[in-house]
Amino acid sequence: MTTTLDRPAVKPARPFFSSGPCAKPPGWDASRLATGVLGRSHRSKLGKARLQYCIDLMRELLELPDTHRIGIVPGSDTGAFEMAMWTMLGAKPVTALAWESFGEGWVTDAVKQLKIDPTVIRADYGQLPDLNAVDWSNDVLFTWNGTTSGVRVPDGEWIPADREGLSFADATSAVFAYALPWDKIDVATFSWQKVLGGEGGHGVIILGPRAVERLESYTPAWPLPKVFRLASKGALTEGVFKGETINTPSMLAVEDAIFALEWGKEIGGPAGLIARSDANAAALDAIVAERPWLGHLAADPASRSKTSVCLTVEGADEALIKKFAALLEAEDAAYDIAGYRDAPPGLRVWCGATVDTADIVALGPWLDWAWAQVRTA
Ligand SMILES: Cc1ncc(COP(=O)(O)O)c(C=O)c1O
């Protein structure tokens, strides 16, 4: 007789369930990256063309309107979001929303580094704060998808069209997984390492027209390092949005992003990417529904992430989760599924587009196996 103590017959073919860096696109191999630009200046005709191509592909797959600019910047998502904070905040009062670790990190930046005394609206892990309590005469900082709690904003309905302040969305684990309402977003940032399965190191910054207006009309009181400077003498540095990066980029990371974006186009563009995330999240949800010892950390399905899905495990503490994840890693059945270090002990399974649904399905019995092991230990 088979018991859950026996190893399941089928293993996920690609056990890459980390929430960042995330699984490479199916079929990815380093030998498939274009390398003609490596060893060349990023300011050569070829270098600029590849950067511009990467920008064009992102615009296409994000369905970004012409009203919004998009540029590649240093420092991954953190660099892009801090660049936005450092260059634009201070002109108006600020409200910062925090319901998990990364949103809390932007609060720390605002309070301790910029010292701008923001209004902070918080919620516990698993919850969303009251979005209707936001005063939109303020600039508003928030995380579209809270990667460490698996709670996201459901949509952009809570952001008024006639807002006075600017909306700043850290959208790193949201882009390419949800259709974003760009008219409600003045600033968005992300890194290629999430839904695209690209590399860290570079960030992407998206600016709506009102953000550009802020950059051209306002100079913050604090000093700005060169890697944050987006405007000069009252004018936006337009080159940044045409592939003329502030400093030297990793062209290998750019080529890797291009590979992922071309794959995204092949599988049906934005709709294809979103459908894959949706299918993965649904497959994981079915696994959770069948197991009384597993639950969702995000209480409300309407604001539950479809990328970084965070799970509760009955009676789990940090030691149990560590063991649970280590058992699966040792079997090459699932890598990196322990929850984030600041989150309540639990599991976290990436469901972004680069993960195959069959692998999520195959993960279910392995979760049972690990659960049986930790309980009999
Ligand atoms: C919501 C959110 N913000 C910021 C970051 C930091 O991203 P990076 O390491 O690309 O700077 C992460 C990484 O997981 C994230 O999930």
mmCIF file of C-alpha atoms and ligand atoms in Angstrom:
data_model
loop_
_atom_site.group_PDB
_atom_site.id
_atom_site.type_symbol
_atom_site.label_atom_id
_atom_site.label_comp_id
_atom_site.label_asym_id
_atom_site.label_seq_id
_atom_site.Cartn_x
_atom_site.Cartn_y
_atom_site.Cartn_z
ATOM 1 C CA MET A 1 0.000 0.000 0.000
ATOM 2 C CA THR A 2 1.211 3.507 -0.799
ATOM 3 C CA THR A 3 1.458 5.894 2.104
ATOM 4 C CA THR A 4 2.430 9.530 2.028
ATOM 5 C CA LEU A 5 5.756 8.446 3.523
ATOM 6 C CA ASP A 6 6.614 6.927 0.148
ATOM 7 C CA ARG A 7 8.143 9.281 -2.373
ATOM 8 C CA PRO A 8 5.627 10.321 -5.025
ATOM 9 C CA ALA A 9 6.247 8.807 -8.462
ATOM 10 C CA VAL A 10 6.367 12.099 -10.354
ATOM 11 C CA LYS A 11 8.657 15.031 -9.614
ATOM 12 C CA PRO A 12 8.204 18.569 -10.865
ATOM 13 C CA ALA A 13 10.325 18.667 -14.029
ATOM 14 C CA ARG A 14 11.561 22.134 -13.105
ATOM 15 C CA PRO A 15 11.383 22.460 -9.303
ATOM 16 C CA PHE A 16 12.125 26.204 -9.424
ATOM 17 C CA PHE A 17 9.469 27.783 -7.206
ATOM 18 C CA SER A 18 11.566 30.614 -5.744
ATOM 19 C CA SER A 19 9.861 34.004 -5.501
ATOM 20 C CA GLY A 20 12.943 35.781 -6.732
ATOM 21 C CA PRO A 21 15.032 35.239 -8.654
ATOM 22 C CA CYS A 22 12.314 33.158 -10.278
ATOM 23 C CA ALA A 23 12.307 30.232 -12.703
ATOM 24 C CA LYS A 24 13.817 30.891 -16.119
ATOM 25 C CA PRO A 25 11.350 30.720 -19.019
ATOM 26 C CA PRO A 26 10.690 27.170 -20.261
ATOM 27 C CA GLY A 27 13.347 26.213 -22.824
ATOM 28 C CA TRP A 28 15.830 28.761 -21.495
ATOM 29 C CA ASP A 29 19.471 27.909 -21.843
ATOM 30 C CA ALA A 30 22.441 30.243 -21.579
ATOM 31 C CA SER A 31 23.547 29.099 -25.054
ATOM 32 C CA ARG A 32 20.323 30.486 -26.512
ATOM 33 C CA LEU A 33 21.102 34.087 -25.506
ATOM 34 C CA ALA A 34 22.270 36.490 -28.204
ATOM 35 C CA THR A 35 25.848 37.451 -27.365
ATOM 36 C CA GLY A 36 26.859 39.640 -30.311
ATOM 37 C CA VAL A 37 26.739 42.763 -28.161
ATOM 38 C CA LEU A 38 28.938 41.426 -25.360
ATOM 39 C CA GLY A 39 32.336 43.076 -25.280
ATOM 40 C CA ARG A 40 30.942 46.069 -27.159
ATOM 41 C CA SER A 41 30.179 49.516 -25.770
ATOM 42 C CA HIS A 42 26.616 49.865 -24.568
ATOM 43 C CA ARG A 43 26.700 53.236 -26.325
ATOM 44 C CA SER A 44 27.635 51.683 -29.685
ATOM 45 C CA LYS A 45 24.943 51.600 -32.361
ATOM 46 C CA LEU A 46 24.403 47.908 -31.625
ATOM 47 C CA GLY A 47 24.368 48.368 -27.835
ATOM 48 C CA LYS A 48 21.799 51.142 -27.992
ATOM 49 C CA ALA A 49 19.697 49.159 -30.451
ATOM 50 C CA ARG A 50 19.545 46.146 -28.115
ATOM 51 C CA LEU A 51 18.614 48.352 -25.143
ATOM 52 C CA GLN A 52 15.939 50.076 -27.223
ATOM 53 C CA TYR A 53 14.640 46.691 -28.426
ATOM 54 C CA CYS A 54 14.373 45.520 -24.821
ATOM 55 C CA ILE A 55 12.452 48.701 -23.955
ATOM 56 C CA ASP A 56 10.153 48.244 -26.961
ATOM 57 C CA LEU A 57 9.399 44.633 -26.005
ATOM 58 C CA MET A 58 8.602 45.638 -22.419
ATOM 59 C CA ARG A 59 6.282 48.374 -23.645
ATOM 60 C CA GLU A 60 4.495 45.911 -25.896
ATOM 61 C CA LEU A 61 4.100 43.186 -23.255
ATOM 62 C CA LEU A 62 3.038 45.648 -20.554
ATOM 63 C CA GLU A 63 0.578 47.288 -22.952
ATOM 64 C CA LEU A 64 2.099 50.552 -21.816
ATOM 65 C CA PRO A 65 0.461 53.593 -23.413
ATOM 66 C CA ASP A 66 2.521 56.280 -25.156
ATOM 67 C CA THR A 67 1.762 58.605 -22.248
ATOM 68 C CA HIS A 68 4.214 56.614 -20.091
ATOM 69 C CA ARG A 69 7.988 56.445 -20.435
ATOM 70 C CA ILE A 70 9.978 53.327 -19.583
ATOM 71 C CA GLY A 71 13.686 53.116 -18.808
ATOM 72 C CA ILE A 72 16.337 50.696 -17.564
ATOM 73 C CA VAL A 73 18.145 51.826 -14.403
ATOM 74 C CA PRO A 74 20.701 50.484 -11.908
ATOM 75 C CA GLY A 75 20.038 48.625 -8.662
ATOM 76 C CA SER A 76 17.226 46.203 -9.509
ATOM 77 C CA ASP A 77 13.731 47.039 -8.279
ATOM 78 C CA THR A 78 15.107 48.598 -5.089
ATOM 79 C CA GLY A 79 17.249 50.960 -7.150
ATOM 80 C CA ALA A 80 14.325 51.929 -9.355
ATOM 81 C CA PHE A 81 11.915 52.521 -6.469
ATOM 82 C CA GLU A 82 14.447 54.449 -4.375
ATOM 83 C CA MET A 83 15.338 56.522 -7.454
ATOM 84 C CA ALA A 84 11.661 57.472 -7.675
ATOM 85 C CA MET A 85 11.414 58.234 -3.952
ATOM 86 C CA TRP A 86 14.611 60.263 -3.820
ATOM 87 C CA THR A 87 13.866 62.306 -6.942
ATOM 88 C CA MET A 88 10.161 63.032 -6.474
ATOM 89 C CA LEU A 89 9.207 62.936 -2.793
ATOM 90 C CA GLY A 90 9.213 65.984 -0.556
ATOM 91 C CA ALA A 91 7.041 68.152 -2.796
ATOM 92 C CA LYS A 92 3.809 67.022 -1.085
ATOM 93 C CA PRO A 93 2.850 65.160 2.076
ATOM 94 C CA VAL A 94 3.349 61.399 1.719
ATOM 95 C CA THR A 95 1.221 58.398 2.643
ATOM 96 C CA ALA A 96 2.975 55.040 2.699
ATOM 97 C CA LEU A 97 1.050 51.769 2.772
ATOM 98 C CA ALA A 98 2.690 48.714 4.290
ATOM 99 C CA TRP A 99 1.359 45.207 4.701
ATOM 100 C CA GLU A 100 4.542 43.188 4.340
ATOM 101 C CA SER A 101 8.299 43.455 4.377
ATOM 102 C CA PHE A 102 9.012 45.407 1.181
ATOM 103 C CA GLY A 103 6.312 48.042 1.759
ATOM 104 C CA GLU A 104 7.738 48.376 5.263
ATOM 105 C CA GLY A 105 11.162 48.924 3.714
ATOM 106 C CA TRP A 106 9.863 51.956 1.776
ATOM 107 C CA VAL A 107 8.393 53.311 5.042
ATOM 108 C CA THR A 108 11.837 52.997 6.638
ATOM 109 C CA ASP A 109 13.377 54.872 3.701
ATOM 110 C CA ALA A 110 10.809 57.663 4.009
ATOM 111 C CA VAL A 111 11.037 57.976 7.794
ATOM 112 C CA LYS A 112 14.667 57.302 8.597
ATOM 113 C CA GLN A 113 16.502 58.350 5.457
ATOM 114 C CA LEU A 114 14.381 61.048 3.800
ATOM 115 C CA LYS A 115 12.866 62.118 7.156
ATOM 116 C CA ILE A 116 9.614 63.185 5.515
ATOM 117 C CA ASP A 117 7.282 62.001 8.287
ATOM 118 C CA PRO A 118 4.800 60.092 6.118
ATOM 119 C CA THR A 119 1.344 59.009 7.180
ATOM 120 C CA VAL A 120 1.735 55.252 7.459
ATOM 121 C CA ILE A 121 -1.205 52.913 6.927
ATOM 122 C CA ARG A 122 -0.357 49.366 7.927
ATOM 123 C CA ALA A 123 -1.938 45.938 7.950
ATOM 124 C CA ASP A 124 -0.729 42.615 9.312
ATOM 125 C CA TYR A 125 0.671 39.865 7.130
ATOM 126 C CA GLY A 126 -2.219 38.325 5.212
ATOM 127 C CA GLN A 127 -4.361 41.482 5.286
ATOM 128 C CA LEU A 128 -4.706 44.565 3.113
ATOM 129 C CA PRO A 129 -5.032 47.981 4.811
ATOM 130 C CA ASP A 130 -8.131 50.103 4.232
ATOM 131 C CA LEU A 131 -7.373 51.490 0.778
ATOM 132 C CA ASN A 132 -10.285 53.902 1.036
ATOM 133 C CA ALA A 133 -8.559 55.641 3.963
ATOM 134 C CA VAL A 134 -5.886 57.031 1.632
ATOM 135 C CA ASP A 135 -5.759 60.820 1.267
ATOM 136 C CA TRP A 136 -4.924 61.418 -2.379
ATOM 137 C CA SER A 137 -3.832 65.000 -1.838
ATOM 138 C CA ASN A 138 -0.674 63.126 -0.759
ATOM 139 C CA ASP A 139 1.879 61.238 -2.799
ATOM 140 C CA VAL A 140 1.141 57.579 -2.113
ATOM 141 C CA LEU A 141 3.652 54.738 -1.917
ATOM 142 C CA PHE A 142 2.503 51.146 -2.117
ATOM 143 C CA THR A 143 3.417 47.673 -3.296
ATOM 144 C CA TRP A 144 1.099 46.329 -6.007
ATOM 145 C CA ASN A 145 1.844 42.749 -5.021
ATOM 146 C CA GLY A 146 3.289 42.171 -1.574
ATOM 147 C CA THR A 147 5.718 39.382 -2.349
ATOM 148 C CA THR A 148 6.306 38.374 1.266
ATOM 149 C CA SER A 149 2.659 38.091 2.365
ATOM 150 C CA GLY A 150 0.993 37.134 -0.898
ATOM 151 C CA VAL A 151 -1.425 40.049 -0.613
ATOM 152 C CA ARG A 152 -1.934 42.397 -3.564
ATOM 153 C CA VAL A 153 -4.185 45.320 -4.314
ATOM 154 C CA PRO A 154 -7.177 43.896 -6.204
ATOM 155 C CA ASP A 155 -7.212 46.571 -8.930
ATOM 156 C CA GLY A 156 -6.787 50.310 -9.438
ATOM 157 C CA GLU A 157 -10.343 51.307 -8.533
ATOM 158 C CA TRP A 158 -9.220 52.808 -5.207
ATOM 159 C CA ILE A 159 -6.904 55.257 -7.004
ATOM 160 C CA PRO A 160 -8.902 58.303 -8.088
ATOM 161 C CA ALA A 161 -8.506 59.601 -11.630
ATOM 162 C CA ASP A 162 -8.385 63.184 -10.302
ATOM 163 C CA ARG A 163 -5.762 62.546 -7.603
ATOM 164 C CA GLU A 164 -3.571 65.478 -6.609
ATOM 165 C CA GLY A 165 -0.684 63.374 -5.389
ATOM 166 C CA LEU A 166 1.334 60.885 -7.393
ATOM 167 C CA SER A 167 0.844 57.114 -7.112
ATOM 168 C CA PHE A 168 4.115 55.190 -6.690
ATOM 169 C CA ALA A 169 3.664 51.466 -7.258
ATOM 170 C CA ASP A 170 6.383 48.974 -6.485
ATOM 171 C CA ALA A 171 5.071 46.510 -9.050
ATOM 172 C CA THR A 172 7.974 44.084 -9.228
ATOM 173 C CA SER A 173 5.985 40.899 -8.632
ATOM 174 C CA ALA A 174 2.864 42.271 -10.359
ATOM 175 C CA VAL A 175 3.944 43.297 -13.863
ATOM 176 C CA PHE A 176 3.320 40.699 -16.581
ATOM 177 C CA ALA A 177 0.996 38.839 -14.181
ATOM 178 C CA TYR A 178 -1.863 41.326 -13.879
ATOM 179 C CA ALA A 179 -3.269 43.832 -16.359
ATOM 180 C CA LEU A 180 -2.260 47.120 -14.747
ATOM 181 C CA PRO A 181 -4.377 50.296 -15.135
ATOM 182 C CA TRP A 182 -1.637 52.617 -16.347
ATOM 183 C CA ASP A 183 -3.822 55.721 -16.113
ATOM 184 C CA LYS A 184 -3.850 55.192 -12.334
ATOM 185 C CA ILE A 185 -0.090 54.733 -12.053
ATOM 186 C CA ASP A 186 2.262 57.712 -12.071
ATOM 187 C CA VAL A 187 5.372 55.724 -11.185
ATOM 188 C CA ALA A 188 5.913 51.975 -11.380
ATOM 189 C CA THR A 189 9.058 49.971 -10.862
ATOM 190 C CA PHE A 190 10.089 46.379 -11.317
ATOM 191 C CA SER A 191 12.998 44.069 -11.959
ATOM 192 C CA TRP A 192 13.354 41.376 -14.620
ATOM 193 C CA GLN A 193 14.060 38.718 -11.994
ATOM 194 C CA LYS A 194 10.397 38.086 -11.117
ATOM 195 C CA VAL A 195 7.666 37.205 -13.629
ATOM 196 C CA LEU A 196 10.109 37.219 -16.564
ATOM 197 C CA GLY A 197 12.575 34.913 -14.825
ATOM 198 C CA GLY A 198 15.317 37.354 -15.807
ATOM 199 C CA GLU A 199 18.317 38.544 -13.859
ATOM 200 C CA GLY A 200 18.538 40.941 -10.932
ATOM 201 C CA GLY A 201 20.845 43.942 -11.048
ATOM 202 C CA HIS A 202 18.760 46.194 -13.232
ATOM 203 C CA GLY A 203 15.526 47.910 -12.416
ATOM 204 C CA VAL A 204 12.909 49.307 -14.725
ATOM 205 C CA ILE A 205 11.197 52.616 -14.032
ATOM 206 C CA ILE A 206 7.944 53.706 -15.640
ATOM 207 C CA LEU A 207 6.879 57.342 -15.477
ATOM 208 C CA GLY A 208 3.506 58.792 -16.309
ATOM 209 C CA PRO A 209 3.166 62.408 -17.467
ATOM 210 C CA ARG A 210 2.522 63.783 -13.982
ATOM 211 C CA ALA A 211 5.684 62.152 -12.664
ATOM 212 C CA VAL A 212 7.659 63.764 -15.483
ATOM 213 C CA GLU A 213 6.090 67.101 -14.592
ATOM 214 C CA ARG A 214 7.227 66.602 -10.986
ATOM 215 C CA LEU A 215 10.783 65.767 -12.080
ATOM 216 C CA GLU A 216 10.943 68.856 -14.283
ATOM 217 C CA SER A 217 9.484 71.272 -11.727
ATOM 218 C CA TYR A 218 10.813 70.104 -8.383
ATOM 219 C CA THR A 219 14.288 69.755 -6.927
ATOM 220 C CA PRO A 220 14.495 67.810 -3.656
ATOM 221 C CA ALA A 221 16.262 69.273 -0.646
ATOM 222 C CA TRP A 222 18.626 66.304 -0.291
ATOM 223 C CA PRO A 223 21.624 65.395 -2.466
ATOM 224 C CA LEU A 224 21.102 62.927 -5.313
ATOM 225 C CA PRO A 225 23.768 60.427 -6.331
ATOM 226 C CA LYS A 226 24.448 60.277 -10.057
ATOM 227 C CA VAL A 227 22.723 56.886 -10.400
ATOM 228 C CA PHE A 228 19.438 58.461 -9.243
ATOM 229 C CA ARG A 229 19.495 61.543 -11.474
ATOM 230 C CA LEU A 230 16.636 61.583 -13.973
ATOM 231 C CA ALA A 231 16.534 65.297 -14.750
ATOM 232 C CA SER A 232 19.004 68.044 -15.412
ATOM 233 C CA LYS A 233 18.398 71.828 -15.463
ATOM 234 C CA GLY A 234 14.644 71.409 -15.214
ATOM 235 C CA ALA A 235 14.358 68.886 -18.050
ATOM 236 C CA LEU A 236 13.873 65.136 -18.004
ATOM 237 C CA THR A 237 16.894 63.167 -19.185
ATOM 238 C CA GLU A 238 15.032 61.664 -22.138
ATOM 239 C CA GLY A 239 17.951 59.469 -23.173
ATOM 240 C CA VAL A 240 17.340 57.148 -20.212
ATOM 241 C CA PHE A 241 14.050 56.169 -21.859
ATOM 242 C CA LYS A 242 15.743 55.439 -25.182
ATOM 243 C CA GLY A 243 18.373 53.044 -23.963
ATOM 244 C CA GLU A 244 20.995 55.630 -23.014
ATOM 245 C CA THR A 245 21.457 54.255 -19.528
ATOM 246 C CA ILE A 246 22.841 56.428 -16.712
ATOM 247 C CA ASN A 247 25.849 54.150 -16.299
ATOM 248 C CA THR A 248 27.073 50.866 -17.739
ATOM 249 C CA PRO A 249 24.431 48.139 -17.801
ATOM 250 C CA SER A 250 24.967 44.392 -17.910
ATOM 251 C CA MET A 251 24.288 43.636 -21.555
ATOM 252 C CA LEU A 252 24.161 39.950 -20.623
ATOM 253 C CA ALA A 253 21.244 40.701 -18.273
ATOM 254 C CA VAL A 254 19.648 42.752 -21.062
ATOM 255 C CA GLU A 255 19.983 39.866 -23.542
ATOM 256 C CA ASP A 256 18.540 37.515 -20.948
ATOM 257 C CA ALA A 257 15.565 39.837 -20.488
ATOM 258 C CA ILE A 258 15.123 40.008 -24.269
ATOM 259 C CA PHE A 259 15.006 36.192 -24.378
ATOM 260 C CA ALA A 260 12.255 36.170 -21.743
ATOM 261 C CA LEU A 261 10.298 38.940 -23.446
ATOM 262 C CA GLU A 262 10.480 37.191 -26.833
ATOM 263 C CA TRP A 263 9.243 34.017 -25.127
ATOM 264 C CA GLY A 264 6.410 36.093 -23.632
ATOM 265 C CA LYS A 265 5.434 37.213 -27.123
ATOM 266 C CA GLU A 266 5.521 33.648 -28.427
ATOM 267 C CA ILE A 267 3.157 32.382 -25.752
ATOM 268 C CA GLY A 268 0.549 35.006 -26.560
ATOM 269 C CA GLY A 269 1.875 38.262 -25.141
ATOM 270 C CA PRO A 270 0.301 39.853 -22.070
ATOM 271 C CA ALA A 271 -2.757 37.611 -22.160
ATOM 272 C CA GLY A 272 -0.562 34.516 -22.464
ATOM 273 C CA LEU A 273 1.629 35.524 -19.521
ATOM 274 C CA ILE A 274 -1.353 36.371 -17.334
ATOM 275 C CA ALA A 275 -3.121 33.117 -18.258
ATOM 276 C CA ARG A 276 -0.101 31.078 -17.175
ATOM 277 C CA SER A 277 0.046 32.819 -13.761
ATOM 278 C CA ASP A 278 -3.689 32.386 -13.338
ATOM 279 C CA ALA A 279 -3.491 28.669 -14.171
ATOM 280 C CA ASN A 280 -0.595 28.158 -11.761
ATOM 281 C CA ALA A 281 -2.350 29.984 -8.927
ATOM 282 C CA ALA A 282 -5.540 27.977 -9.575
ATOM 283 C CA ALA A 283 -3.598 24.692 -9.516
ATOM 284 C CA LEU A 284 -1.980 25.640 -6.216
ATOM 285 C CA ASP A 285 -5.311 26.761 -4.814
ATOM 286 C CA ALA A 286 -6.751 23.324 -5.645
ATOM 287 C CA ILE A 287 -3.867 21.709 -3.737
ATOM 288 C CA VAL A 288 -4.568 23.944 -0.718
ATOM 289 C CA ALA A 289 -8.314 23.271 -0.841
ATOM 290 C CA GLU A 290 -7.728 19.498 -0.638
ATOM 291 C CA ARG A 291 -5.470 19.665 2.413
ATOM 292 C CA PRO A 292 -6.801 20.725 5.834
ATOM 293 C CA TRP A 293 -3.270 21.368 7.112
ATOM 294 C CA LEU A 294 -2.511 23.931 4.382
ATOM 295 C CA GLY A 295 -4.101 27.363 4.104
ATOM 296 C CA HIS A 296 -3.683 30.730 2.420
ATOM 297 C CA LEU A 297 -1.972 33.502 4.399
ATOM 298 C CA ALA A 298 -3.901 36.046 2.310
ATOM 299 C CA ALA A 299 -7.364 35.914 3.827
ATOM 300 C CA ASP A 300 -9.363 37.483 1.010
ATOM 301 C CA PRO A 301 -9.256 35.758 -2.407
ATOM 302 C CA ALA A 302 -9.888 39.136 -4.107
ATOM 303 C CA SER A 303 -6.541 40.432 -2.904
ATOM 304 C CA ARG A 304 -4.635 37.147 -2.963
ATOM 305 C CA SER A 305 -1.494 37.125 -5.064
ATOM 306 C CA LYS A 306 -1.344 35.051 -8.207
ATOM 307 C CA THR A 307 2.434 35.173 -8.260
ATOM 308 C CA SER A 308 3.923 34.893 -4.767
ATOM 309 C CA VAL A 309 1.391 32.625 -3.114
ATOM 310 C CA CYS A 310 1.999 32.374 0.648
ATOM 311 C CA LEU A 311 0.703 29.354 2.526
ATOM 312 C CA THR A 312 0.131 28.609 6.188
ATOM 313 C CA VAL A 313 1.024 25.175 7.541
ATOM 314 C CA GLU A 314 -0.840 23.873 10.577
ATOM 315 C CA GLY A 315 1.169 24.378 13.774
ATOM 316 C CA ALA A 316 4.317 25.344 11.858
ATOM 317 C CA ASP A 317 7.173 27.226 13.416
ATOM 318 C CA GLU A 318 10.373 28.374 11.746
ATOM 319 C CA ALA A 319 12.209 25.121 12.471
ATOM 320 C CA LEU A 320 9.475 22.987 10.938
ATOM 321 C CA ILE A 321 9.354 25.113 7.785
ATOM 322 C CA LYS A 322 13.104 25.011 7.457
ATOM 323 C CA LYS A 323 13.058 21.234 7.664
ATOM 324 C CA PHE A 324 10.058 20.958 5.322
ATOM 325 C CA ALA A 325 11.761 23.074 2.648
ATOM 326 C CA ALA A 326 15.127 21.339 3.124
ATOM 327 C CA LEU A 327 13.566 17.898 2.626
ATOM 328 C CA LEU A 328 12.047 18.972 -0.678
ATOM 329 C CA GLU A 329 15.229 20.657 -1.805
ATOM 330 C CA ALA A 330 17.284 17.538 -1.040
ATOM 331 C CA GLU A 331 14.910 15.516 -3.232
ATOM 332 C CA ASP A 332 15.075 18.130 -6.038
ATOM 333 C CA ALA A 333 11.307 18.276 -5.735
ATOM 334 C CA ALA A 334 11.001 21.972 -4.835
ATOM 335 C CA TYR A 335 13.587 24.696 -4.379
ATOM 336 C CA ASP A 336 13.263 27.753 -2.144
ATOM 337 C CA ILE A 337 9.681 27.422 -0.930
ATOM 338 C CA ALA A 338 10.192 28.513 2.692
ATOM 339 C CA GLY A 339 8.354 31.789 3.350
ATOM 340 C CA TYR A 340 10.257 35.063 3.533
ATOM 341 C CA ARG A 341 12.375 35.540 6.654
ATOM 342 C CA ASP A 342 10.238 38.416 8.041
ATOM 343 C CA ALA A 343 6.885 36.730 7.306
ATOM 344 C CA PRO A 344 5.031 34.374 9.666
ATOM 345 C CA PRO A 345 6.446 30.825 9.259
ATOM 346 C CA GLY A 346 4.910 29.227 6.194
ATOM 347 C CA LEU A 347 5.548 28.242 2.604
ATOM 348 C CA ARG A 348 5.688 30.424 -0.486
ATOM 349 C CA VAL A 349 5.316 29.075 -3.995
ATOM 350 C CA TRP A 350 5.950 31.240 -7.032
ATOM 351 C CA CYS A 351 3.173 30.946 -9.577
ATOM 352 C CA GLY A 352 4.431 33.451 -12.163
ATOM 353 C CA ALA A 353 4.336 32.736 -15.887
ATOM 354 C CA THR A 354 7.712 31.020 -16.170
ATOM 355 C CA VAL A 355 6.547 28.164 -13.929
ATOM 356 C CA ASP A 356 4.760 25.272 -15.675
ATOM 357 C CA THR A 357 1.338 24.348 -14.305
ATOM 358 C CA ALA A 358 2.196 20.639 -14.501
ATOM 359 C CA ASP A 359 5.009 21.291 -12.042
ATOM 360 C CA ILE A 360 2.641 22.974 -9.566
ATOM 361 C CA VAL A 361 0.329 19.956 -9.899
ATOM 362 C CA ALA A 362 3.255 17.575 -9.330
ATOM 363 C CA LEU A 363 4.253 19.554 -6.238
ATOM 364 C CA GLY A 364 1.041 18.609 -4.357
ATOM 365 C CA PRO A 365 1.987 15.005 -3.482
ATOM 366 C CA TRP A 366 5.494 16.144 -2.547
ATOM 367 C CA LEU A 367 4.013 18.589 -0.040
ATOM 368 C CA ASP A 368 2.120 15.635 1.458
ATOM 369 C CA TRP A 369 5.319 13.628 1.552
ATOM 370 C CA ALA A 370 7.267 16.375 3.327
ATOM 371 C CA TRP A 371 4.367 16.949 5.745
ATOM 372 C CA ALA A 372 4.359 13.237 6.627
ATOM 373 C CA GLN A 373 8.133 13.304 7.159
ATOM 374 C CA VAL A 374 8.128 16.312 9.471
ATOM 375 C CA ARG A 375 5.213 14.931 11.472
ATOM 376 C CA THR A 376 6.763 11.509 12.017
ATOM 377 C CA ALA A 377 10.163 12.982 12.875
HETATM 378 C C1 LIG B 1 7.702 43.838 -3.615
HETATM 379 C C2 LIG B 1 9.190 43.830 -3.724
HETATM 380 N N1 LIG B 1 9.838 44.996 -3.702
HETATM 381 C C3 LIG B 1 11.175 45.038 -3.812
HETATM 382 C C4 LIG B 1 11.931 43.900 -3.939
HETATM 383 C C5 LIG B 1 13.407 43.996 -4.056
HETATM 384 O O1 LIG B 1 13.741 43.699 -5.350
HETATM 385 P P1 LIG B 1 15.223 43.735 -5.911
HETATM 386 O O2 LIG B 1 15.985 42.723 -5.105
HETATM 387 O O3 LIG B 1 15.031 43.368 -7.338
HETATM 388 O O4 LIG B 1 15.734 45.094 -5.708
HETATM 389 C C6 LIG B 1 11.300 42.660 -3.980
HETATM 390 C C7 LIG B 1 12.072 41.414 -4.098
HETATM 391 O O5 LIG B 1 11.613 40.331 -3.818
HETATM 392 C C8 LIG B 1 9.889 42.638 -3.873
HETATM 393 O O6 LIG B 1 9.251 41.473 -3.904
#
